[in-house]
């Protein structure tokens, strides 16, 4: 009997030593591997309470859910990237926007671009932000009145609203509905800013006839003429979420906008040639240790058994305040009985 107990003790001792060695190995691997590789390798979210940790460009996400690939008024694009994850508050806002845009703004539906990775964090390609599940790229191309195939979702390109090689909006592409879509998003209280190209901001400054109170939330930025970028404020309950500065109170149609056209977007003169050889800069990667400490837990915690358990159901649930919608015939439509995550905020 004694021998057997001693044997068991020895075994369990060995096991714990092995576990320590394993976790140390894991820890040192996490110390040396850029965070984008660690987070980019996760296929499913951390099953934890939904929280945004850190800042939009330096953080991670727990309890994320995926927007359904198809809803009545949206289609998620570039499915192979696996970046349709976000804080439930973000998924709720996108679904609400799709509905409002289609039913009130004459915008047939959203083509949804990148949100976040399943656990947020830095990405292997593109995007400095989109790390905490509160950023979404929405294409400025209206949804067609048919469902794209999976291949089309990879290959179809968004259409720029700018005239070719210019910084002004193309009147042949831009419609009033583009303006209504952008201003709809800016009008939501949970949205802190909407990033668009300065040419788009200028167009809105000059032509927007509706309520101009939220024009200050439409922020000019480089790029963003194929898509707009919606950013939510830190949601309630995300105590580790670092808020961004408030947007200025003024509409931003004066001097601030002029600066973009007179300085920022002016073609740059080529740099003077020097004979000095320049040292190639080593790229500085964000490491796990640069992120909030909660992100190590998020990275290493267990995931759900399947994606279906954490995917929003196309069309919302019966309890949503959405107007009744026609069911969508789609090869991507989810079965009627997809389990809905507990954190899903639509019931409130
Ligand atoms: Zn973006």
Coordinates of C-alpha atoms and ligand atoms in Angstrom, one line a residue:
X1 CA 0.0 0.0 0.0
X2 CA 2.8 2.4 1.1
X3 CA 4.7 1.6 -2.0
X4 CA 1.7 2.3 -4.2
X5 CA 1.2 5.7 -2.5
X6 CA 4.8 6.6 -2.9
X7 CA 4.6 5.6 -6.5
X8 CA 1.6 7.8 -7.1
X9 CA 3.3 10.7 -5.3
X10 CA 6.4 10.3 -7.5
X11 CA 4.3 10.2 -10.6
X12 CA 2.3 13.3 -9.7
X13 CA 5.6 15.0 -8.7
X14 CA 7.1 14.2 -12.1
X15 CA 3.9 15.4 -13.8
X16 CA 4.1 18.8 -12.1
X17 CA 7.8 19.2 -12.9
X18 CA 6.9 18.4 -16.5
X19 CA 4.1 20.9 -16.5
X20 CA 6.4 23.6 -15.1
X21 CA 9.0 22.8 -17.8
X22 CA 6.3 22.9 -20.4
X23 CA 4.8 26.2 -19.3
X24 CA 8.3 27.7 -18.9
X25 CA 9.0 26.5 -22.5
X26 CA 5.8 28.1 -23.6
X27 CA 6.6 31.3 -21.7
X28 CA 10.0 31.7 -23.2
X29 CA 8.5 31.0 -26.7
X30 CA 5.9 33.7 -26.0
X31 CA 8.8 36.0 -24.9
X32 CA 10.6 35.6 -28.2
X33 CA 7.7 35.4 -30.7
X34 CA 6.2 38.6 -31.9
X35 CA 2.6 39.0 -30.5
X36 CA 1.2 39.1 -34.1
X37 CA 2.3 35.5 -34.6
X38 CA 0.9 34.4 -31.3
X39 CA -2.5 36.1 -31.8
X40 CA -2.6 35.5 -35.5
X41 CA -2.4 31.7 -34.8
X42 CA -5.5 31.5 -32.8
X43 CA -8.6 30.2 -34.7
X44 CA -11.1 30.7 -31.9
X45 CA -11.8 33.2 -29.1
X46 CA -11.0 32.9 -25.4
X47 CA -14.1 31.8 -23.6
X48 CA -14.0 34.5 -20.9
X49 CA -16.3 37.5 -20.2
X50 CA -16.4 39.9 -23.1
X51 CA -13.8 42.6 -22.5
X52 CA -11.5 44.8 -24.6
X53 CA -8.1 44.9 -23.0
X54 CA -5.7 47.8 -23.6
X55 CA -5.7 50.3 -26.5
X56 CA -7.0 50.0 -30.1
X57 CA -3.4 49.6 -31.3
X58 CA -2.0 47.7 -28.4
X59 CA -4.3 45.2 -26.8
X60 CA -6.4 42.1 -27.1
X61 CA -10.0 40.8 -26.8
X62 CA -11.6 38.2 -24.6
X63 CA -15.1 36.7 -25.1
X64 CA -15.2 37.8 -28.7
X65 CA -18.0 36.7 -31.0
X66 CA -18.0 36.5 -34.8
X67 CA -20.5 38.3 -37.0
X68 CA -22.4 35.8 -39.0
X69 CA -21.1 35.5 -42.6
X70 CA -24.5 36.5 -43.8
X71 CA -27.4 38.6 -42.5
X72 CA -30.4 40.1 -44.1
X73 CA -28.5 43.2 -44.9
X74 CA -24.9 42.3 -44.7
X75 CA -22.3 40.0 -46.1
X76 CA -18.9 39.4 -44.5
X77 CA -16.0 39.6 -46.9
X78 CA -12.6 37.9 -47.0
X79 CA -13.7 35.0 -44.8
X80 CA -10.4 33.3 -45.1
X81 CA -8.8 36.0 -43.0
X82 CA -10.8 35.0 -40.0
X83 CA -11.1 38.6 -38.9
X84 CA -14.8 38.9 -38.4
X85 CA -14.5 38.8 -34.6
X86 CA -15.3 41.5 -32.2
X87 CA -16.6 42.6 -28.8
X88 CA -20.4 41.7 -28.7
X89 CA -21.1 45.5 -28.6
X90 CA -19.4 45.9 -32.0
X91 CA -21.3 43.0 -33.6
X92 CA -24.5 44.5 -32.3
X93 CA -23.6 47.9 -33.8
X94 CA -22.8 46.5 -37.2
X95 CA -26.0 44.5 -37.3
X96 CA -28.0 47.6 -36.2
X97 CA -26.2 49.7 -38.8
X98 CA -27.0 47.2 -41.6
X99 CA -30.6 47.3 -40.7
X100 CA -30.9 51.1 -40.4
X101 CA -28.9 51.6 -43.6
X102 CA -31.1 49.3 -45.6
X103 CA -34.5 50.4 -44.1
X104 CA -33.9 54.1 -43.6
X105 CA -30.9 55.3 -45.7
X106 CA -31.3 53.6 -49.1
X107 CA -28.1 51.7 -48.7
X108 CA -28.9 48.1 -49.7
X109 CA -26.6 46.4 -47.2
X110 CA -23.1 46.3 -45.7
X111 CA -20.1 44.5 -47.1
X112 CA -18.2 43.9 -43.9
X113 CA -14.4 44.0 -44.0
X114 CA -11.9 43.3 -41.2
X115 CA -13.0 43.5 -37.6
X116 CA -10.5 41.7 -35.3
X117 CA -8.9 38.3 -34.9
X118 CA -10.6 35.8 -32.5
X119 CA -8.6 37.1 -29.6
X120 CA -7.7 40.5 -31.0
X121 CA -4.1 41.4 -30.7
X122 CA -1.7 42.6 -33.4
X123 CA -2.2 41.1 -36.9
X124 CA 0.3 39.5 -39.2
X125 CA -0.7 41.8 -42.1
X126 CA -2.2 45.3 -42.3
X127 CA -3.9 47.3 -39.5
X128 CA -2.1 48.9 -36.6
X129 CA -5.4 49.0 -34.7
X130 CA -8.3 46.6 -34.8
X131 CA -6.7 44.9 -31.7
X132 CA -9.4 45.0 -29.1
X133 CA -12.6 44.1 -31.0
X134 CA -14.0 47.6 -31.2
X135 CA -12.9 48.6 -34.8
X136 CA -14.7 47.6 -38.0
X137 CA -14.0 48.3 -41.7
X138 CA -17.2 48.7 -43.6
X139 CA -16.8 48.9 -47.4
X140 CA -18.1 52.0 -49.2
X141 CA -19.4 49.7 -51.9
X142 CA -23.1 48.8 -51.5
X143 CA -24.0 45.2 -51.1
X144 CA -25.3 43.6 -54.4
X145 CA -28.8 42.1 -54.5
X146 CA -27.4 38.6 -54.5
X147 CA -25.1 36.6 -52.3
X148 CA -21.4 36.4 -53.1
X149 CA -19.8 33.0 -53.2
X150 CA -16.9 32.3 -50.9
X151 CA -14.5 32.8 -53.8
X152 CA -16.1 36.1 -54.8
X153 CA -15.7 37.3 -51.2
X154 CA -12.0 36.8 -51.5
X155 CA -11.6 38.3 -55.0
X156 CA -14.1 41.1 -55.2
X157 CA -12.6 44.6 -54.7
X158 CA -14.2 47.5 -53.0
X159 CA -14.7 50.6 -55.2
X160 CA -12.9 53.9 -54.3
X161 CA -15.2 56.8 -54.1
X162 CA -12.4 59.2 -55.2
X163 CA -11.7 60.3 -58.8
X164 CA -8.7 58.3 -60.0
X165 CA -5.4 59.8 -58.9
X166 CA -7.1 62.6 -57.0
X167 CA -8.2 63.6 -53.5
X168 CA -11.7 64.6 -54.4
X169 CA -14.9 62.5 -54.5
X170 CA -16.0 61.1 -57.9
X171 CA -19.5 62.3 -58.5
X172 CA -20.1 59.2 -60.7
X173 CA -19.5 56.9 -57.7
X174 CA -20.5 59.0 -54.7
X175 CA -24.2 59.0 -53.9
X176 CA -26.3 60.7 -51.1
X177 CA -26.7 57.2 -49.7
X178 CA -22.9 57.0 -49.1
X179 CA -23.3 60.2 -47.0
X180 CA -26.3 58.8 -45.1
X181 CA -24.5 55.6 -44.3
X182 CA -21.4 57.4 -42.8
X183 CA -23.5 59.9 -40.9
X184 CA -25.8 57.1 -39.6
X185 CA -22.7 55.4 -38.1
X186 CA -21.4 58.7 -36.7
X187 CA -24.8 59.4 -35.0
X188 CA -24.7 56.3 -32.8
X189 CA -23.7 57.2 -29.3
X190 CA -21.5 54.1 -28.9
X191 CA -19.4 55.1 -32.0
X192 CA -16.6 57.5 -31.0
X193 CA -15.2 58.2 -34.5
X194 CA -15.6 57.2 -38.1
X195 CA -12.4 57.4 -40.2
X196 CA -12.8 58.4 -43.8
X197 CA -10.5 60.0 -46.5
X198 CA -10.3 63.8 -46.2
X199 CA -12.0 64.0 -49.7
X200 CA -15.0 62.3 -48.2
X201 CA -15.0 64.6 -45.1
X202 CA -14.9 67.6 -47.5
X203 CA -17.8 66.3 -49.5
X204 CA -19.9 65.8 -46.3
X205 CA -18.9 69.3 -45.0
X206 CA -20.1 70.8 -48.3
X207 CA -23.2 68.8 -48.9
X208 CA -24.6 67.2 -45.7
X209 CA -28.0 68.7 -45.1
X210 CA -29.1 66.7 -42.1
X211 CA -28.1 67.1 -38.5
X212 CA -24.5 68.3 -38.4
X213 CA -24.0 67.6 -34.7
X214 CA -22.1 64.4 -35.3
X215 CA -19.9 65.7 -38.2
X216 CA -17.1 66.1 -35.7
X217 CA -17.0 62.3 -35.3
X218 CA -16.2 61.8 -39.0
X219 CA -12.4 62.0 -38.9
X220 CA -10.3 62.6 -42.0
X221 CA -7.4 60.1 -42.4
X222 CA -5.1 58.6 -45.0
X223 CA -6.6 55.8 -47.1
X224 CA -10.2 55.0 -46.2
X225 CA -11.7 55.8 -49.6
X226 CA -12.6 52.2 -50.2
X227 CA -14.0 51.7 -46.8
X228 CA -14.9 53.6 -43.6
X229 CA -13.5 52.6 -40.3
X230 CA -15.9 52.6 -37.3
X231 CA -14.5 52.8 -33.8
X232 CA -16.5 52.2 -30.7
X233 CA -15.9 53.7 -27.3
X234 CA -14.7 51.4 -24.5
X235 CA -17.8 49.4 -23.6
X236 CA -19.1 49.2 -20.1
X237 CA -17.5 46.4 -18.2
X238 CA -14.2 46.6 -20.0
X239 CA -12.2 48.1 -17.2
X240 CA -8.9 47.4 -18.8
X241 CA -9.9 49.3 -22.0
X242 CA -7.9 52.4 -22.6
X243 CA -10.1 55.2 -24.0
X244 CA -9.0 57.3 -26.9
X245 CA -9.0 61.1 -26.7
X246 CA -12.4 62.7 -27.3
X247 CA -13.0 64.1 -30.8
X248 CA -12.9 67.9 -31.0
X249 CA -16.3 69.6 -30.5
X250 CA -16.2 71.6 -33.8
X251 CA -17.3 70.0 -37.0
X252 CA -13.7 70.0 -38.4
X253 CA -14.7 71.5 -41.7
X254 CA -12.3 74.5 -41.6
X255 CA -8.6 74.8 -40.9
X256 CA -8.2 71.2 -39.8
X257 CA -9.5 69.9 -43.1
X258 CA -7.5 72.5 -45.0
X259 CA -4.3 71.1 -43.5
X260 CA -5.0 67.7 -45.0
X261 CA -5.2 69.2 -48.5
X262 CA -2.5 71.8 -48.1
X263 CA 0.0 69.8 -46.2
X264 CA -0.7 66.1 -45.6
X265 CA -1.9 65.0 -49.0
X266 CA 0.4 67.3 -51.0
X267 CA 2.8 65.1 -53.2
X268 CA 6.1 64.8 -51.3
X269 CA 9.3 66.0 -52.9
X270 CA 11.7 63.1 -53.4
X271 CA 14.4 63.1 -50.6
X272 CA 17.8 64.5 -51.5
X273 CA 20.2 61.9 -52.6
X274 CA 22.9 61.3 -50.1
X275 CA 26.1 59.2 -50.5
X276 CA 25.8 58.0 -46.9
X277 CA 24.7 54.4 -46.7
X278 CA 21.6 54.1 -44.5
X279 CA 21.4 51.4 -42.0
X280 CA 18.4 49.3 -42.5
X281 CA 16.0 49.6 -39.6
X282 CA 15.1 46.5 -37.7
X283 CA 11.3 46.3 -37.5
X284 CA 10.1 46.6 -34.0
X285 CA 7.5 44.1 -33.2
X286 CA 4.9 44.3 -30.5
X287 CA 5.7 41.5 -28.0
X288 CA 3.3 39.9 -25.6
X289 CA 5.0 41.7 -22.7
X290 CA 4.1 45.1 -24.4
X291 CA 0.4 44.3 -24.1
X292 CA -1.7 44.4 -21.0
X293 CA -1.0 41.5 -18.7
X294 CA -4.5 40.2 -19.2
X295 CA -3.5 39.4 -22.8
X296 CA -1.3 36.5 -21.7
X297 CA -4.3 35.0 -20.0
X298 CA -6.5 35.7 -23.1
X299 CA -3.9 34.1 -25.3
X300 CA -3.5 30.9 -23.2
X301 CA -7.0 30.3 -22.1
X302 CA -9.3 27.6 -23.6
X303 CA -11.4 28.2 -26.7
X304 CA -15.0 27.0 -27.4
X305 CA -15.6 23.6 -28.8
X306 CA -16.8 25.1 -32.1
X307 CA -17.1 28.3 -34.0
X308 CA -20.9 28.0 -34.2
X309 CA -21.1 28.5 -30.4
X310 CA -19.7 32.0 -30.7
X311 CA -21.1 33.2 -34.0
X312 CA -23.9 35.7 -34.1
X313 CA -27.0 34.4 -35.8
X314 CA -27.8 35.9 -39.1
X315 CA -30.7 38.3 -38.8
X316 CA -30.6 38.7 -35.0
X317 CA -32.8 36.9 -32.5
X318 CA -36.5 37.2 -32.1
X319 CA -35.9 39.6 -29.2
X320 CA -34.2 42.3 -31.2
X321 CA -35.9 45.5 -32.0
X322 CA -35.2 45.0 -35.7
X323 CA -37.9 45.3 -38.2
X324 CA -39.0 42.0 -39.5
X325 CA -36.8 40.9 -42.4
X326 CA -37.1 38.5 -45.3
X327 CA -35.2 35.3 -44.7
X328 CA -32.1 35.1 -46.9
X329 CA -31.4 32.2 -49.2
X330 CA -27.7 31.8 -48.9
X331 CA -25.2 28.9 -49.0
X332 CA -23.6 30.7 -45.9
X333 CA -26.8 31.0 -43.9
X334 CA -26.5 29.4 -40.6
X335 CA -28.9 26.7 -39.4
X336 CA -31.8 28.0 -37.4
X337 CA -30.6 26.6 -34.1
X338 CA -27.1 27.9 -33.8
X339 CA -26.4 28.4 -30.1
X340 CA -26.2 32.0 -29.2
X341 CA -23.5 33.1 -26.8
X342 CA -24.6 34.2 -23.4
X343 CA -22.8 37.6 -23.7
X344 CA -24.9 38.4 -26.8
X345 CA -26.2 41.9 -26.0
X346 CA -29.3 42.0 -28.2
X347 CA -31.8 41.1 -25.4
X348 CA -31.2 44.3 -23.5
Ligands
LIG1 ZN1 -9.8 49.9 -40.3

